[in-house]
């Protein structure tokens, strides 16, 4: 079977959608002739020309806002922001413009904008180049937010995002860039808003997302050798968030563990736990558990970063404690 | 450049804007309009002159002080008034208010409550025209206060790099909120900044509608010919407060209400005869403006409030009523 | 007893701290001779001069970042951002600079910066002038976030914030501007990080914050007439968040209701509920409940905004249902 | 203006920077440094010339490409190298890395990973000096890529309005990441932008340390005299990739490694004799630089990794170890 790398899935999604729809354009720093810092846009400038594939100046607020203006006037822009941390530089066009314009303009227009960026840690990139800020955007009505964790999901979800009539924030995992999946044959579309059960299990519901998916799966493998079967749910979309899939699993397992790379307070884990506590309280047979890094910036030091991020070992440990509680109960 | 028809249209538009805003001011004072409103009374030559120099397929982006811009680009005063009244027939279905009026079909991409963002939004529209090979031009209204915003610099730089069909129209009305021009602009004129990007900049008298019209006409032609952006600064004065109800104690004496303020309508009024517009036509124009405002108010008053179910409408696609 | 208005508490806090400490300076749009759009800085420019009370251009990113630079070099700047919604325009200096510099510079410096802004809805100010974004900042390590709900708390917490050696975001309630409290006599300091029980009650723990405090108290009054005693906790600080006070109450009531003006997903309510679910599961005698506006921008229309925001009636309704569940149980 | 001592100091500093970064490059290639590093090899005249023209009490803010700036302003190469090695004796206790090196006691307010933010941060330091009546000047290093950032415009405008003692030093090294100057700057020189704020702007040869020194010396004197900000653009070339490991296929032929690139050390080397610096002194300077690098590496290697408990240190005040 041919393989597809994560970053190539991005290129392929862009290529296919730009071929299909002439309104799709790509804007960002270094997306042009150079082909991008991770080779993620290689070939697109040559194929679609300098108007549709635009190297921007370093002006995130300006070019994201311009992309909103373009989206209001007939284009379907895709913008790249190199690192997720730089989203701090374009919050206004995303939150006060893209997210609200359909509403503010009484439905006269929509903003079919896609913004993708490489987020998350694990590469010793330090405090300003390792953050996971998905919760900010999940807090904002009018935006959709997705975090594909595999190359095939990236391909299929990116294509769906480009076809979506609302602004979609796509948070990609920097550490996943070289990961591979089987290359889907032909048109591959994955709908937004649907979680995926990546592993079935009866003992606990392990909800996770983005770069933590491989970590959670490794933890689950380890747990399986110990006789603990974790059901691993990859949220894939965090807004809208597929609470139904989580609740369905929780109903069977009665145990909820959420693992995220982002900071704990007001994170996606908080949302999942409180949604389940509020609406599926009766299914909770033990206290739900959140695993996230300590409340501190991401350290550059490799050893510290490894200890800071959830690991297969720390996730398995939390799962054991949760299931132990069951056994004790 | 200005023939009789265009001159009359400019005159009528300034009267309409003035009438609309004076009425809005009175209604606000009477507690009939919710929220906040920002009026551009005294600045009518900017909106009227700039928009008259554009074509129907062109776009504008506007600010928190956008009534004049929207009217001049062709928005319906009735639907605008309905929006101020928070009624369902308003441009935002009554859920946006004064600061978010738009009429996309007329090329009005919207007033905007975030100072500075009108500028990159217009650049995006210009980019859109460029990609699609359309001949549309985008014009961004912004104030001298907004000229300090990073978004404006980023947008102008991009427009220059990409040679986009955009006109940057700085409507300098003497103040930004409660502080005067010189708190915001360290140089003689914002128009000077065009040189920072390599495109032309021009300072005009924003109370003289003919100057505004000529400058924008020239800039739009340039943009349409593929020669890129221009920057125009038009000097005018905000007669009212920053928001209705503002006590304006911070204003310089010469700028205070009651002073002898330059009136763009009167200034152009002096020239009407030169364009072959006689007193009867003038009176007719005034009557038309008054009738339009009355129509607008009747329309707004007759329009119902939005239903509570509208709270969740238009948040995402497919959620319209 | 002399009264103190909310906005006057701000002026008094600034005046007292600027008098006490010459390193304290004030920067913002219209904070100077005009005295501010709500008269909140009246008199300060005259008293402390044009260097220490600086009208800024409209350049939120620039002047907040400059304030960070000033805080690194010996000043203790206070910056005003008119409306909380404009925080979108200065996220980088807050999140990537102020919050992380102490850490990134290995403790060589701190960033004693205070940013205050008027947030929240209820004034028909529309989608771009009504937001409550506290959750974003509670998600960021290195920041403190407070939301004083009364004039005396504003005075005391603002003064503590100015004396704090870390960056503090102060979210004030626009609708509270004219509210009054008894004017504290003499030096009044309220420590950061401590919630306050505003009303005692045995039947449920009603956690709330900011502009929702008066709403919650009104609901509690109504409930009391029906024989339901709500314990109303005003969080006051959302980062750090005083979970201990909430847990102490929950232990007695067994019922948790969180009311917020911000959007539900990944909000402070999510954090409180999931923290209680994780660490105090045994105390929860019913499913915890969150009340927040529907997931949509804030409507300008007065009638819609009134229905959108939690009201005494909707809060009381949620409380009745929660307590009814107890009675049924 | 440059006497022998200063000339020798400049020469030594350029050698130190070059040596430090060449060593860092080699160490990185060998997999001994974690994360990413951005080198300024070929740009030494900018860092050395600019910082030599400042006084000890002055401040600089730097960028992601900050090793040269930090060294030139007096940071200790040993503590810097320890930071690159992620060791506890590094300036950030090993938790920040190359992009966050600072030595506040020496006036180095820090490298910074967010393009553009070095500029308003420096403006804040200048404001701090102004309020406290100190004679310190702040100098902001930034690249031509950063010149497009809104934060830079906002900062320059503020500095002009408030007449702050700040020097804006645009170190234009031909590229921003993978794209050349002309993708970012639509005009001949960023220095032109000074006119947009009403302060002086000057373009200098950034490979000629004497030009850099003279320009900054002049600008700093002006700032210290209360005459406000200046903008200097220094043209140079980034010899290496954007980051170490960058294949650099996007570079113009004349800028590629292996081409005959202008070498600021060699250029100044030609002039050493004019300053009374003989070959022996030159050799001594080179030996000193080499010894400093060796000392730095020995220090770094001897320094332990931070303890795991350091994860929660320095997040808030009072949380130091
Ligand atoms: C980003 C942002 N900062 C601040 C404000 C508050 N504000 C509204 S209007 C205004 C002044 C704008 O001045 P100017 O650009 O000259 O326009 P004018 O009001 O004079 O038409 C300010 C500061 C805002 N709406 N958005
Ligand atoms: C706000 C922001 N956007 C993008 C980046 C990614 N980035 C890092 S360095 C760089 C290029 C900077 O170019 P320039 O200012 O010329 O500095 P140089 O790298 O040439 O020294 C970019 C785009 C960033 N770090 N911060
Ligand atoms: Mg103005
Ligand atoms: Mg460069």
CSV table of N, CA and C in Angstrom, one decimal, chain D residues 2-92:
chain,number,residue,atom,x,y,z
D,2,UNK,N,36.5,56.5,16.0
D,2,UNK,CA,37.0,55.2,16.5
D,2,UNK,C,38.5,55.3,16.8
D,3,UNK,N,38.8,55.2,18.1
D,3,UNK,CA,40.2,55.1,18.4
D,3,UNK,C,40.7,53.7,18.4
D,4,UNK,N,42.0,53.5,18.6
D,4,UNK,CA,42.5,52.1,18.5
D,4,UNK,C,41.8,51.2,19.5
D,5,UNK,N,41.6,51.6,20.7
D,5,UNK,CA,41.0,50.7,21.6
D,5,UNK,C,39.6,50.2,21.2
D,6,UNK,N,38.8,51.2,20.7
D,6,UNK,CA,37.5,50.8,20.3
D,6,UNK,C,37.5,49.9,19.0
D,7,UNK,N,38.4,50.3,18.1
D,7,UNK,CA,38.6,49.5,16.9
D,7,UNK,C,39.0,48.0,17.3
D,8,UNK,N,39.9,47.9,18.2
D,8,UNK,CA,40.3,46.6,18.6
D,8,UNK,C,39.1,45.8,19.2
D,9,UNK,N,38.4,46.5,20.1
D,9,UNK,CA,37.2,45.9,20.7
D,9,UNK,C,36.2,45.4,19.7
D,10,UNK,N,36.0,46.2,18.6
D,10,UNK,CA,35.1,45.8,17.6
D,10,UNK,C,35.6,44.5,16.9
D,11,UNK,N,36.9,44.5,16.6
D,11,UNK,CA,37.5,43.4,15.9
D,11,UNK,C,37.3,42.1,16.8
D,12,UNK,N,37.7,42.3,18.0
D,12,UNK,CA,37.6,41.1,18.9
D,12,UNK,C,36.2,40.6,19.0
D,13,UNK,N,35.2,41.6,19.1
D,13,UNK,CA,33.8,41.2,19.3
D,13,UNK,C,33.3,40.4,18.0
D,14,UNK,N,33.7,40.9,16.9
D,14,UNK,CA,33.3,40.2,15.7
D,14,UNK,C,33.9,38.8,15.6
D,15,UNK,N,35.1,38.7,16.0
D,15,UNK,CA,35.7,37.4,16.1
D,15,UNK,C,35.0,36.5,17.1
D,16,UNK,N,34.7,37.0,18.2
D,16,UNK,CA,34.0,36.2,19.2
D,16,UNK,C,32.7,35.7,18.7
D,17,UNK,N,31.9,36.6,18.1
D,17,UNK,CA,30.6,36.2,17.6
D,17,UNK,C,30.8,35.1,16.5
D,18,UNK,N,31.7,35.4,15.6
D,18,UNK,CA,31.9,34.4,14.5
D,18,UNK,C,32.3,33.1,15.1
D,19,UNK,N,33.2,33.1,16.1
D,19,UNK,CA,33.7,31.9,16.7
D,19,UNK,C,32.6,31.2,17.4
D,20,UNK,N,31.8,31.9,18.2
D,20,UNK,CA,30.7,31.3,18.9
D,20,UNK,C,29.7,30.6,18.0
D,21,UNK,N,29.4,31.3,17.0
D,21,UNK,CA,28.3,30.8,16.1
D,21,UNK,C,28.8,29.6,15.2
D,22,UNK,N,30.1,29.7,14.8
D,22,UNK,CA,30.6,28.6,14.0
D,22,UNK,C,30.7,27.3,14.9
D,23,UNK,N,31.0,27.6,16.2
D,23,UNK,CA,31.0,26.4,17.1
D,23,UNK,C,29.6,25.9,17.3
D,24,UNK,N,28.7,26.8,17.5
D,24,UNK,CA,27.3,26.4,17.7
D,24,UNK,C,26.8,25.6,16.5
D,25,UNK,N,27.2,26.1,15.3
D,25,UNK,CA,26.8,25.4,14.1
D,25,UNK,C,27.3,23.9,14.1
D,26,UNK,N,28.6,23.8,14.4
D,26,UNK,CA,29.2,22.5,14.4
D,26,UNK,C,28.5,21.6,15.5
D,27,UNK,N,28.3,22.2,16.6
D,27,UNK,CA,27.7,21.4,17.7
D,27,UNK,C,26.3,20.9,17.3
D,28,UNK,N,25.6,21.8,16.7
D,28,UNK,CA,24.2,21.5,16.3
D,28,UNK,C,24.2,20.4,15.2
D,29,UNK,N,25.2,20.5,14.3
D,29,UNK,CA,25.3,19.5,13.3
D,29,UNK,C,25.6,18.1,13.9
D,30,UNK,N,26.4,18.2,15.0
D,30,UNK,CA,26.7,16.9,15.7
D,30,UNK,C,25.6,16.4,16.6
D,31,UNK,N,24.5,17.1,16.6
D,31,UNK,CA,23.3,16.7,17.4
D,31,UNK,C,23.5,17.0,18.9
D,32,UNK,N,24.4,17.9,19.2
D,32,UNK,CA,24.6,18.2,20.6
D,32,UNK,C,23.8,19.3,21.2
D,33,UNK,N,23.1,20.1,20.3
D,33,UNK,CA,22.2,21.1,20.8
D,33,UNK,C,20.8,20.8,20.5
D,34,UNK,N,19.9,20.8,21.4
D,34,UNK,CA,18.5,20.5,21.1
D,34,UNK,C,17.8,21.7,20.5
D,35,UNK,N,16.6,21.5,20.0
D,35,UNK,CA,15.8,22.5,19.4
D,35,UNK,C,16.3,23.1,18.1
D,36,UNK,N,16.0,24.3,17.9
D,36,UNK,CA,16.4,25.0,16.7
D,36,UNK,C,17.4,26.1,17.0
D,37,UNK,N,18.3,26.4,16.1
D,37,UNK,CA,19.1,27.7,16.3
D,37,UNK,C,19.2,28.4,15.0
D,38,UNK,N,19.2,29.8,15.2
D,38,UNK,CA,19.3,30.7,14.1
D,38,UNK,C,20.6,31.5,14.2
D,39,UNK,N,21.5,31.4,13.2
D,39,UNK,CA,22.8,32.0,13.3
D,39,UNK,C,22.9,33.3,12.4
D,40,UNK,N,23.8,34.2,12.9
D,40,UNK,CA,24.0,35.4,12.2
D,40,UNK,C,25.4,35.5,11.6
D,41,UNK,N,25.9,34.4,11.3
D,41,UNK,CA,27.3,34.4,10.7
D,41,UNK,C,27.2,35.3,9.4
D,42,UNK,N,28.2,36.2,9.2
D,42,UNK,CA,28.2,37.2,8.1
D,42,UNK,C,27.6,38.5,8.5
D,43,UNK,N,26.9,38.6,9.7
D,43,UNK,CA,26.2,39.8,10.1
D,43,UNK,C,26.9,40.5,11.3
D,44,UNK,N,28.1,40.0,11.6
D,44,UNK,CA,28.7,40.4,12.9
D,44,UNK,C,28.9,41.9,13.0
D,45,UNK,N,29.1,42.6,11.9
D,45,UNK,CA,29.4,44.0,12.0
D,45,UNK,C,28.2,44.8,12.6
D,46,UNK,N,27.0,44.2,12.4
D,46,UNK,CA,25.8,44.9,12.9
D,46,UNK,C,25.8,44.8,14.4
D,47,UNK,N,25.8,43.6,14.9
D,47,UNK,CA,25.8,43.4,16.4
D,47,UNK,C,26.9,44.2,17.0
D,48,UNK,N,28.2,44.0,16.5
D,48,UNK,CA,29.3,44.5,17.2
D,48,UNK,C,29.3,46.1,17.1
D,49,UNK,N,29.0,46.6,15.9
D,49,UNK,CA,29.1,48.0,15.7
D,49,UNK,C,28.0,48.7,16.5
D,50,UNK,N,26.8,48.2,16.5
D,50,UNK,CA,25.7,48.8,17.2
D,50,UNK,C,25.9,48.8,18.7
D,51,UNK,N,26.2,47.7,19.2
D,51,UNK,CA,26.3,47.6,20.7
D,51,UNK,C,27.5,48.4,21.2
D,52,UNK,N,28.6,48.5,20.4
D,52,UNK,CA,29.8,49.2,20.9
D,52,UNK,C,29.5,50.7,21.0
D,53,UNK,N,28.5,51.1,20.2
D,53,UNK,CA,28.1,52.6,20.2
D,53,UNK,C,27.2,52.9,21.4
D,54,UNK,N,26.8,51.9,22.2
D,54,UNK,CA,25.9,52.1,23.3
D,54,UNK,C,26.7,52.2,24.6
D,55,UNK,N,26.1,52.6,25.7
D,55,UNK,CA,26.7,52.7,27.0
D,55,UNK,C,26.3,51.5,27.8
D,56,UNK,N,27.0,51.2,28.9
D,56,UNK,CA,26.6,50.1,29.7
D,56,UNK,C,25.2,50.1,30.2
D,57,UNK,N,24.7,51.3,30.5
D,57,UNK,CA,23.3,51.4,31.1
D,57,UNK,C,22.3,51.4,30.0
D,58,UNK,N,22.6,51.3,28.8
D,58,UNK,CA,21.6,51.2,27.7
D,58,UNK,C,21.1,49.8,27.6
D,59,UNK,N,20.0,49.8,26.9
D,59,UNK,CA,19.3,48.5,26.7
D,59,UNK,C,19.2,48.1,25.2
D,60,UNK,N,19.3,46.8,25.0
D,60,UNK,CA,18.9,46.3,23.7
D,60,UNK,C,17.8,45.2,23.8
D,61,UNK,N,17.0,45.2,22.7
D,61,UNK,CA,16.1,44.0,22.6
D,61,UNK,C,16.5,43.3,21.3
D,62,UNK,N,16.4,42.0,21.3
D,62,UNK,CA,16.9,41.2,20.2
D,62,UNK,C,15.8,40.3,19.7
D,63,UNK,N,16.2,39.5,18.7
D,63,UNK,CA,15.3,38.6,18.0
D,63,UNK,C,15.6,37.2,18.2
D,64,UNK,N,15.0,36.3,17.3
D,64,UNK,CA,15.3,34.9,17.3
D,64,UNK,C,16.8,34.7,16.8
D,65,UNK,N,17.4,35.7,16.2
D,65,UNK,CA,18.8,35.6,15.7
D,65,UNK,C,19.7,36.5,16.6
D,66,UNK,N,19.7,36.1,17.8
D,66,UNK,CA,20.3,37.1,18.8
D,66,UNK,C,21.6,36.9,19.4
D,67,UNK,N,22.3,35.8,19.0
D,67,UNK,CA,23.6,35.5,19.7
D,67,UNK,C,24.6,36.7,19.6
D,68,UNK,N,24.7,37.2,18.4
D,68,UNK,CA,25.6,38.3,18.2
D,68,UNK,C,25.3,39.5,19.1
D,69,UNK,N,24.0,39.9,19.1
D,69,UNK,CA,23.5,41.0,19.8
D,69,UNK,C,23.9,40.9,21.3
D,70,UNK,N,23.6,39.7,21.8
D,70,UNK,CA,23.8,39.4,23.3
D,70,UNK,C,25.2,39.5,23.6
D,71,UNK,N,26.1,38.8,22.8
D,71,UNK,CA,27.5,38.9,23.1
D,71,UNK,C,28.0,40.3,23.0
D,72,UNK,N,27.6,41.0,22.0
D,72,UNK,CA,28.2,42.4,21.8
D,72,UNK,C,27.7,43.3,22.9
D,73,UNK,N,26.6,43.1,23.5
D,73,UNK,CA,26.1,43.9,24.6
D,73,UNK,C,26.7,43.5,26.0
D,74,UNK,N,27.5,42.4,25.9
D,74,UNK,CA,28.2,42.0,27.2
D,74,UNK,C,27.8,40.7,27.8
D,75,UNK,N,26.9,40.0,27.2
D,75,UNK,CA,26.5,38.7,27.8
D,75,UNK,C,27.7,37.8,27.8
D,76,UNK,N,27.8,36.9,28.7
D,76,UNK,CA,28.9,35.9,28.9
D,76,UNK,C,28.7,34.7,27.9
D,77,UNK,N,29.7,34.5,27.1
D,77,UNK,CA,29.5,33.4,26.1
D,77,UNK,C,29.4,32.1,26.8
D,78,UNK,N,29.9,32.0,28.0
D,78,UNK,CA,29.8,30.7,28.7
D,78,UNK,C,28.3,30.4,29.2
D,79,UNK,N,27.7,31.4,29.7
D,79,UNK,CA,26.3,31.2,30.1
D,79,UNK,C,25.4,31.1,28.9
D,80,UNK,N,25.8,31.8,27.8
D,80,UNK,CA,25.0,31.6,26.6
D,80,UNK,C,25.1,30.1,26.1
D,81,UNK,N,26.4,29.7,26.0
D,81,UNK,CA,26.6,28.3,25.5
D,81,UNK,C,25.9,27.3,26.4
D,82,UNK,N,25.9,27.6,27.7
D,82,UNK,CA,25.2,26.6,28.6
D,82,UNK,C,23.7,26.6,28.3
D,83,UNK,N,23.2,27.8,27.9
D,83,UNK,CA,21.8,27.8,27.5
D,83,UNK,C,21.5,27.0,26.3
D,84,UNK,N,22.4,27.1,25.3
D,84,UNK,CA,22.2,26.3,24.1
D,84,UNK,C,22.3,24.8,24.4
D,85,UNK,N,23.1,24.5,25.4
D,85,UNK,CA,23.2,23.1,25.8
D,85,UNK,C,22.0,22.7,26.7
D,86,UNK,N,21.1,23.7,27.0
D,86,UNK,CA,20.0,23.4,27.9
D,86,UNK,C,20.4,23.0,29.3
D,87,UNK,N,21.5,23.7,29.8
D,87,UNK,CA,22.0,23.4,31.1
D,87,UNK,C,21.6,24.5,32.1
D,88,UNK,N,21.7,24.1,33.4
D,88,UNK,CA,21.1,24.9,34.4
D,88,UNK,C,21.9,26.3,34.6
D,89,UNK,N,23.1,26.4,34.2
D,89,UNK,CA,23.8,27.6,34.3
D,89,UNK,C,23.6,28.5,33.1
D,90,UNK,N,22.8,28.1,32.2
D,90,UNK,CA,22.4,29.0,31.1
D,90,UNK,C,21.6,30.2,31.6
D,91,UNK,N,21.5,31.2,30.7
D,91,UNK,CA,20.8,32.4,31.1
D,91,UNK,C,19.3,32.2,31.5
D,92,UNK,N,18.7,31.2,30.9
D,92,UNK,CA,17.4,30.9,31.2
D,92,UNK,C,17.3,29.6,32.0
